[in-house]
Amino acid sequence: MYGVGGGGGGFNASSTASGRRRNQEEDEEDDEEETGDGRVLEAWERAYADDRSWEALQEDESGLLRPIDTKNLVHSQYRRRLLLRSAAAAVRIQKGLIRYLYIVIDLSRAASEMDYRPSRMAVVAKCAEAFIREFFDQNPLSHVGLVTIKDGISHRLTDIGGSPESQIKALMGKLECSGDSSLQNALELIHGYLNQIPSYGHKEVLILYSALNTCDPGDVMETVEKCKKSKIRCSVIGLAAEIFICKHLCEETGGSYTVALDESHFKELLLEHAPPPPAIAEYAAANLIKMGFPQRGAEDLISICSCHKKIKSGAEGYICPRCKVNVCELPTECRTCGLTLVSSPHLARSYHHLFPVAPFDEVTFKLGQKGGQNCYGCQQSLINSDSQSNLHVRCPKCNQHFCFDCDIYIHESLHNCPGCESQRSFSS
Amino acid sequence: MWFDLDGLPVCFPYDAIYPEQHEYMGELKRALDARGHALLEMPTGTGKTAALISLITSYALANPSRPLRLFYCTRTVHEMEKTLAELRLLFSHLPPADACRLLALGLSSRKNLCVHPQVSASGAVDTGCRRLTASWVCEKAAYDRESATPLCDYFETFDAAARKGDLALYIQPGVYTLADLRSLGRERRICPYFLARHMVKHANVVVYSYQYLLDPRVASIVSSEMQKDCVVVFDEVHNIDNVCIEALSVSIRKQTIQGAKGNLRHISQQIDRFKATDASRLNAEYRRLVDGLAQRGNLPISDAWLANLALPDDILKEAVPGNIRKAEHFLTVLWRLVRNLDERVDTENVVNERPVSFATSIYSLAGIETTTLRFLYDRLQSLLLTLEITDTDEFMHIQKICDFATLIGTYKRGFSIIIEPYDDRMPDIRDPVIQLSCHDASLAIQPVFNRFQTVVITSGTLSPIDLYPRLLNFNPVISRSFTMSLTRDCICPMVLTRGSDQLPVSTKFDMRSDPGVVRNYGRLLLEMASAVPDGIVCFFVSYSYMDGIVSSWNDMGILQEIMQHKLVFIETPDVVETTLALDNYRKACDCGRGAVFFSVARGKVVEGIDFNRHYGRLVIMFGVPFQYTLSKILRARLEYLRETSQIQEGDFLTFDALRQAAQCVGRVIRSKADYGMMIFADKSRHDKRSKLPGWIRSHLHDAHLNLSTDMALHTAREFLRRMAQPYDKAGSSGQTEENLQDKARDAMEM
């Protein structure tokens, strides 16, 4: 089903999932079928307000309307991003894997504007939720906190912590907006909190900014300087237009500044912040961190957990190896002795950022070419019936061919090349 | 990089060149080859200056028979510094053997160049300088060493070096900005102003304000040093005709006449004093004038405030008439003239006369002949010199009157004298004024065209380009308009004809005060303030209109709503206040608060102040900035234009208004990496589209021609989002050395 903010996002997602496109009309029909649970919706039954099918049209040179080739567009965007990332990875940049990130959500008057459906605020909250999940998926060793700006005052919604669920719950409960926005107040508040964290952690701020101005009590430039001095990396995603002060902030503190075009673009930009950023030079020196790998408690052990102060059986929690206190979730910091508690799969999941799968080469299919008729990943035919886009990709190491969807899947989720892995098992 | 342009090796100080720069150079080269004048329009931000100087320099280097002599006239000191910085960059790319022979310098007034610790700190630099450096002061000091006459050490060093003829030792070839000149002056203890003025003769490139060439009162300082084969460039001179006209227009008010009377009393006291103490000086002056030597060349050159107006040669050769040779006689003539003007100014109705009839009436009423009138200005200068008066500012009033008289005596056509008892817009306040207004822009600039073989007039807005040759009365060999090549659509002009209630908006006289129109304009600004980040600039057609509409917005509560989004700053006729407002506006844009600047289309701000980058993301032009058409001066000028140049009144008014509008909106975009929106909010605008400069017109899509407020808002939002996306600077439209060579090869093969 389309969500409330459905729009282009839903369209894109479904078209990428539905595999190869034979032609546009058919694809649209597919789309309809999915929407209506197998029943084909008539044209008048579709919700145009949410669908906005006209946005998927563009004018070509001769003035005719053509559907935008969403699939190729998405893929080319993705490839660009991938190449960018791998270019950075090629020089073996150290990455900050232990991140302390504050997400600032602007809930000023401007967040109630309706240019995103149903409102900027709702879109931001929805995407932030997805982002928090993705963030913990990619950075299991990291911590997130939430700050909102409202009526010119910034307010901390949640303490910095490692649990996605509690963050999301806190965010969804507080969605109303009013008043002015103040960048300085938010930065000052976060600066106060982030100054306390241990030196090996990477301090980051991600601001989702709806407003176009900031009403500050003092000189915001001084605050920017302060953040720069304390090595807080500030990034901003704007929802409306480029603002000088945000750009300045990001340039000074080494963050990135982007402005979203529409909802799907916003989500894309937000998710770009999920992989760990390159480490700041000062932290590049190797640093040993003491960590504990707690074990799951025994079935019959009943104890009071340190985080919720509730009686729990041991199987629901973990026991800190140093002080033997019970904690509910990993990763976290032990409330009693302050030891960082992780499990070994968390460490292993952070590993792929350091050794990513090499980007695949784009190749055009030539007739009469032997092998590689089918995608090595999903076994679908690579020959396109309308022969419009017979582009596909090839792994530079094992020379196996893959379709676009598998390309994305391998790089985004799997982090292993099936071709290379199977070759390795053959040879060994 | 070096590339070949039709057989001319050109040194360009950047790695890539825009195609329009390449074309621009090609046209310029053709003009230089033909030894004729050129008129070139190219938008700002395309590197006009770099293209100009690199071509002219390369041309001179390639043709040793035509050495590099370039006079580059800019509008403001800031532009002057930018040009010199470009020159420095260019010279650093030239072969060292060539570069070490070239000298380029900026020339400005004493105020900008003085390094004397006390004088430069005081307000009146000119007067202070003259007090220390005038020839009689120096003579007195040399004659009477004990009296400790204060002198300027810096000038003394200059003077000594000039006598010995080794000034060249002080200044090495290279590029000197004003700041460089000042630091050089401090270091070597030599006056930078006089040094620069002296070095103009030897410099290869001189960058200065175009007043030096156009205003006859100051032109003589440097123009006498120029040879025929110089190249003269006027940059950013879209309103060159107005500058020329202002240079030759004088207006005399009641205060001027009162001041002149005071001056005359002062002068007669001085004469009496001199008679008692040093009669020989007055006699010497008299004898010199009797000898028929007009004072030119006879007085020490260093006191170069002798000015010759743009007079025909035969007048210059004439001797000063007998009845004003003696100082007392001259004074009585001036008294008669001032009294006559005093009577004339007290009129009840508007008078419009031609110079000839005015001169005749002066002859019949005051008994001063036309020939005598003609010499008054020079004669006064000579007298002031003789009386050793350094404080020329004090004698401004009588100088103005003499200037007026000389102009009347000299020109028979192209002027009119308008005497008004009060301003039309404020009929209750009596403010009589005699205005001598020049209608013919070619009078002031004609000597420039005649004197130099190549004059290049260039600006971002010269449309329609065929009107300029007619206004200035010259024949350019090249006149062309270039467009900008852009990698993205970074300007977004829109024409807004209706408010959100679909009612038309306009500043036409009958609709101006309609509350509906006022509200629609207010809503437009409010909506835009909520959608556009950082700075917005608004231009109104006049101060009075701005005052009216801002106070109505205040009453309607629109202003308060705007203030929630952005702070509001307003330009006033007071320069200090406006500067303060601009500073705070910039601050508000920097710190993210956002600001709106209200300005006037013909005010100070529009000339020379840039609202680039985040200082101006949007400019809104409320209405069409027509001139005040009921003004007598404008009427007279229009009539003159129709009679002599066959330019229709409507054509000229539209041309002038759109030129001004283009100038206003052009403030926001100063480079290719920048972006900005422009909204023309008037219903009568869309039929005048063809008169806008090409670079705006090419971005004005048909869909944006007839918008209402909500449509404009939607377009603005979309545009701003698109522009905020990262953009690839490396892939900009520049061409490198290799592509140019490839292109040349292709052309050869074809």
mmCIF file of N, CA, C and O in Angstrom, chain A residues 109 113 115-116 120 180 212-216 219-221 239-245 259-262 265, chain B residues 529-534 564-566 589-594 613-614 617 675 717 720-725:
data_model
loop_
_atom_site.group_PDB
_atom_site.id
_atom_site.type_symbol
_atom_site.label_atom_id
_atom_site.label_comp_id
_atom_site.label_asym_id
_atom_site.label_seq_id
_atom_site.Cartn_x
_atom_site.Cartn_y
_atom_site.Cartn_z
ATOM 1 N N ARG A 109 8.106 26.628 12.756
ATOM 2 C CA ARG A 109 6.927 26.916 11.951
ATOM 3 C C ARG A 109 7.048 26.336 10.541
ATOM 4 O O ARG A 109 6.098 25.790 9.986
ATOM 5 N N GLU A 113 4.968 23.245 6.703
ATOM 6 C CA GLU A 113 4.628 23.533 5.297
ATOM 7 C C GLU A 113 4.270 22.254 4.561
ATOM 8 O O GLU A 113 4.751 21.173 4.887
ATOM 9 N N ASP A 115 4.687 21.422 1.298
ATOM 10 C CA ASP A 115 5.244 21.089 -0.019
ATOM 11 C C ASP A 115 5.739 19.641 -0.067
ATOM 12 O O ASP A 115 5.909 19.090 -1.133
ATOM 13 N N TYR A 116 5.963 19.034 1.073
ATOM 14 C CA TYR A 116 6.118 17.579 1.123
ATOM 15 C C TYR A 116 4.808 17.060 1.693
ATOM 16 O O TYR A 116 4.226 17.697 2.560
ATOM 17 N N ARG A 120 6.177 18.587 5.938
ATOM 18 C CA ARG A 120 7.613 18.354 6.051
ATOM 19 C C ARG A 120 7.920 17.541 7.299
ATOM 20 O O ARG A 120 8.729 16.628 7.291
ATOM 21 N N ASP A 180 9.966 29.894 15.918
ATOM 22 C CA ASP A 180 11.152 30.067 15.091
ATOM 23 C C ASP A 180 12.115 28.917 15.306
ATOM 24 O O ASP A 180 11.921 28.088 16.173
ATOM 25 N N LEU A 212 14.213 28.339 6.857
ATOM 26 C CA LEU A 212 15.130 29.031 5.953
ATOM 27 C C LEU A 212 15.890 30.120 6.676
ATOM 28 O O LEU A 212 16.629 30.879 6.073
ATOM 29 N N ASN A 213 15.644 30.245 7.972
ATOM 30 C CA ASN A 213 16.418 31.233 8.715
ATOM 31 C C ASN A 213 16.643 30.710 10.119
ATOM 32 O O ASN A 213 16.122 29.658 10.499
ATOM 33 N N THR A 214 17.427 31.423 10.885
ATOM 34 C CA THR A 214 17.667 31.024 12.252
ATOM 35 C C THR A 214 17.652 32.263 13.140
ATOM 36 O O THR A 214 18.271 33.270 12.814
ATOM 37 N N CYS A 215 16.908 32.200 14.214
ATOM 38 C CA CYS A 215 16.789 33.326 15.137
ATOM 39 C C CYS A 215 17.648 33.035 16.345
ATOM 40 O O CYS A 215 17.268 32.218 17.175
ATOM 41 N N ASP A 216 18.804 33.660 16.429
ATOM 42 C CA ASP A 216 19.752 33.261 17.454
ATOM 43 C C ASP A 216 19.894 34.315 18.538
ATOM 44 O O ASP A 216 19.792 35.502 18.266
ATOM 45 N N ASP A 219 25.946 35.438 18.612
ATOM 46 C CA ASP A 219 26.638 35.293 17.340
ATOM 47 C C ASP A 219 26.820 33.816 17.024
ATOM 48 O O ASP A 219 27.574 33.111 17.704
ATOM 49 N N VAL A 220 26.140 33.371 15.984
ATOM 50 C CA VAL A 220 26.184 31.950 15.645
ATOM 51 C C VAL A 220 27.575 31.556 15.134
ATOM 52 O O VAL A 220 27.996 30.414 15.263
ATOM 53 N N MET A 221 28.299 32.538 14.598
ATOM 54 C CA MET A 221 29.641 32.242 14.080
ATOM 55 C C MET A 221 30.557 31.729 15.199
ATOM 56 O O MET A 221 31.395 30.859 14.977
ATOM 57 N N LEU A 239 15.551 21.178 3.640
ATOM 58 C CA LEU A 239 14.351 20.704 2.941
ATOM 59 C C LEU A 239 13.884 21.691 1.882
ATOM 60 O O LEU A 239 13.040 21.361 1.065
ATOM 61 N N ALA A 240 14.387 22.925 1.899
ATOM 62 C CA ALA A 240 13.819 23.897 0.976
ATOM 63 C C ALA A 240 14.871 24.521 0.061
ATOM 64 O O ALA A 240 14.721 24.482 -1.151
ATOM 65 N N ALA A 241 15.909 25.106 0.610
ATOM 66 C CA ALA A 241 16.868 25.810 -0.238
ATOM 67 C C ALA A 241 18.183 25.927 0.506
ATOM 68 O O ALA A 241 18.261 25.660 1.699
ATOM 69 N N GLU A 242 19.183 26.352 -0.245
ATOM 70 C CA GLU A 242 20.517 26.471 0.331
ATOM 71 C C GLU A 242 20.597 27.703 1.221
ATOM 72 O O GLU A 242 20.236 28.793 0.809
ATOM 73 N N ILE A 243 21.070 27.528 2.439
ATOM 74 C CA ILE A 243 21.205 28.655 3.365
ATOM 75 C C ILE A 243 22.684 28.850 3.634
ATOM 76 O O ILE A 243 23.412 27.886 3.879
ATOM 77 N N PHE A 244 23.105 30.080 3.605
ATOM 78 C CA PHE A 244 24.525 30.360 3.716
ATOM 79 C C PHE A 244 25.108 29.842 5.017
ATOM 80 O O PHE A 244 26.158 29.210 5.033
ATOM 81 N N ILE A 245 24.414 30.085 6.128
ATOM 82 C CA ILE A 245 25.006 29.763 7.420
ATOM 83 C C ILE A 245 25.169 28.256 7.577
ATOM 84 O O ILE A 245 26.172 27.779 8.124
ATOM 85 N N VAL A 259 20.690 19.543 -0.058
ATOM 86 C CA VAL A 259 19.308 20.008 -0.031
ATOM 87 C C VAL A 259 18.469 19.009 -0.815
ATOM 88 O O VAL A 259 18.840 18.604 -1.916
ATOM 89 N N ALA A 260 17.357 18.619 -0.230
ATOM 90 C CA ALA A 260 16.531 17.584 -0.850
ATOM 91 C C ALA A 260 15.648 18.187 -1.928
ATOM 92 O O ALA A 260 15.140 19.295 -1.792
ATOM 93 N N LEU A 261 15.466 17.441 -3.011
ATOM 94 C CA LEU A 261 14.560 17.861 -4.078
ATOM 95 C C LEU A 261 13.128 17.438 -3.768
ATOM 96 O O LEU A 261 12.201 18.196 -3.933
ATOM 97 N N ASP A 262 12.982 16.195 -3.333
ATOM 98 C CA ASP A 262 11.660 15.699 -2.986
ATOM 99 C C ASP A 262 11.827 14.617 -1.933
ATOM 100 O O ASP A 262 12.929 14.401 -1.423
ATOM 101 N N HIS A 265 14.366 11.807 -2.654
ATOM 102 C CA HIS A 265 15.721 12.348 -2.623
ATOM 103 C C HIS A 265 16.159 12.619 -1.192
ATOM 104 O O HIS A 265 17.309 12.394 -0.829
ATOM 105 N N ALA B 529 9.514 35.909 0.951
ATOM 106 C CA ALA B 529 10.378 35.933 2.132
ATOM 107 C C ALA B 529 10.319 34.605 2.863
ATOM 108 O O ALA B 529 11.287 34.202 3.492
ATOM 109 N N SER B 530 9.179 33.916 2.746
ATOM 110 C CA SER B 530 9.092 32.643 3.451
ATOM 111 C C SER B 530 9.704 31.503 2.642
ATOM 112 O O SER B 530 9.956 30.438 3.187
ATOM 113 N N ALA B 531 9.949 31.729 1.354
ATOM 114 C CA ALA B 531 10.448 30.631 0.529
ATOM 115 C C ALA B 531 11.893 30.799 0.086
ATOM 116 O O ALA B 531 12.500 29.862 -0.394
ATOM 117 N N VAL B 532 12.423 32.007 0.211
ATOM 118 C CA VAL B 532 13.770 32.262 -0.291
ATOM 119 C C VAL B 532 14.710 32.439 0.900
ATOM 120 O O VAL B 532 14.389 33.180 1.814
ATOM 121 N N PRO B 533 15.846 31.773 0.903
ATOM 122 C CA PRO B 533 16.760 31.921 2.025
ATOM 123 C C PRO B 533 17.589 33.196 1.924
ATOM 124 O O PRO B 533 17.671 33.814 0.860
ATOM 125 N N ASP B 534 18.198 33.569 3.027
ATOM 126 C CA ASP B 534 19.157 34.674 3.095
ATOM 127 C C ASP B 534 18.604 35.994 2.542
ATOM 128 O O ASP B 534 17.589 36.447 3.005
ATOM 129 N N GLN B 564 8.810 38.429 10.600
ATOM 130 C CA GLN B 564 8.943 37.109 11.217
ATOM 131 C C GLN B 564 9.920 36.246 10.445
ATOM 132 O O GLN B 564 10.559 35.375 11.013
ATOM 133 N N HIS B 565 9.988 36.481 9.141
ATOM 134 C CA HIS B 565 10.891 35.677 8.320
ATOM 135 C C HIS B 565 12.232 36.351 8.148
ATOM 136 O O HIS B 565 13.266 35.710 8.195
ATOM 137 N N LYS B 566 12.195 37.642 7.917
ATOM 138 C CA LYS B 566 13.439 38.334 7.586
ATOM 139 C C LYS B 566 13.424 39.733 8.182
ATOM 140 O O LYS B 566 12.365 40.324 8.377
ATOM 141 N N CYS B 589 22.361 38.514 6.616
ATOM 142 C CA CYS B 589 22.434 37.431 5.641
ATOM 143 C C CYS B 589 23.479 36.407 6.073
ATOM 144 O O CYS B 589 23.297 35.206 5.896
ATOM 145 N N ASP B 590 24.587 36.889 6.626
ATOM 146 C CA ASP B 590 25.666 35.990 7.024
ATOM 147 C C ASP B 590 25.234 35.061 8.146
ATOM 148 O O ASP B 590 25.544 33.875 8.124
ATOM 149 N N CYS B 591 24.528 35.620 9.130
ATOM 150 C CA CYS B 591 24.277 34.810 10.324
ATOM 151 C C CYS B 591 23.013 33.981 10.170
ATOM 152 O O CYS B 591 22.627 33.284 11.096
ATOM 153 N N GLY B 592 22.378 34.062 9.018
ATOM 154 C CA GLY B 592 21.266 33.147 8.771
ATOM 155 C C GLY B 592 19.908 33.705 9.172
ATOM 156 O O GLY B 592 18.901 33.034 9.016
ATOM 157 N N ARG B 593 19.879 34.922 9.700
ATOM 158 C CA ARG B 593 18.587 35.493 10.086
ATOM 159 C C ARG B 593 17.773 35.825 8.841
ATOM 160 O O ARG B 593 16.559 35.771 8.860
ATOM 161 N N GLY B 594 18.458 36.182 7.772
ATOM 162 C CA GLY B 594 17.749 36.547 6.547
ATOM 163 C C GLY B 594 17.374 38.011 6.564
ATOM 164 O O GLY B 594 17.098 38.569 7.626
ATOM 165 N N ARG B 613 25.973 36.210 -4.482
ATOM 166 C CA ARG B 613 25.834 35.013 -3.644
ATOM 167 C C ARG B 613 24.616 35.111 -2.720
ATOM 168 O O ARG B 613 23.553 35.490 -3.169
ATOM 169 N N HIS B 614 24.827 34.797 -1.416
ATOM 170 C CA HIS B 614 23.659 34.746 -0.540
ATOM 171 C C HIS B 614 23.162 36.132 -0.179
ATOM 172 O O HIS B 614 22.125 36.260 0.452
ATOM 173 N N ARG B 617 19.589 36.405 -3.226
ATOM 174 C CA ARG B 617 19.090 35.223 -3.924
ATOM 175 C C ARG B 617 17.918 35.595 -4.817
ATOM 176 O O ARG B 617 17.594 34.876 -5.745
ATOM 177 N N TYR B 675 23.910 31.971 -8.304
ATOM 178 C CA TYR B 675 22.578 31.822 -8.887
ATOM 179 C C TYR B 675 21.620 32.822 -8.255
ATOM 180 O O TYR B 675 21.859 33.294 -7.140
ATOM 181 N N ARG B 717 10.448 27.929 -5.508
ATOM 182 C CA ARG B 717 10.840 26.809 -4.654
ATOM 183 C C ARG B 717 11.597 25.760 -5.441
ATOM 184 O O ARG B 717 12.629 25.261 -5.012
ATOM 185 N N LEU B 720 15.096 26.977 -6.427
ATOM 186 C CA LEU B 720 16.057 27.006 -5.325
ATOM 187 C C LEU B 720 16.526 25.601 -4.963
ATOM 188 O O LEU B 720 17.699 25.388 -4.667
ATOM 189 N N ARG B 721 15.593 24.650 -5.023
ATOM 190 C CA ARG B 721 16.005 23.274 -4.723
ATOM 191 C C ARG B 721 16.977 22.770 -5.770
ATOM 192 O O ARG B 721 17.971 22.126 -5.461
ATOM 193 N N ARG B 722 16.678 23.115 -7.024
ATOM 194 C CA ARG B 722 17.530 22.620 -8.104
ATOM 195 C C ARG B 722 18.923 23.224 -7.984
ATOM 196 O O ARG B 722 19.933 22.556 -8.172
ATOM 197 N N MET B 723 18.980 24.504 -7.655
ATOM 198 C CA MET B 723 20.261 25.189 -7.590
ATOM 199 C C MET B 723 21.086 24.748 -6.389
ATOM 200 O O MET B 723 22.293 24.920 -6.367
ATOM 201 N N ALA B 724 20.411 24.226 -5.359
ATOM 202 C CA ALA B 724 21.147 23.830 -4.165
ATOM 203 C C ALA B 724 21.877 22.510 -4.368
ATOM 204 O O ALA B 724 22.689 22.121 -3.546
ATOM 205 N N GLN B 725 21.588 21.826 -5.464
ATOM 206 C CA GLN B 725 22.252 20.545 -5.698
ATOM 207 C C GLN B 725 23.716 20.802 -6.040
ATOM 208 O O GLN B 725 24.054 21.806 -6.633
#
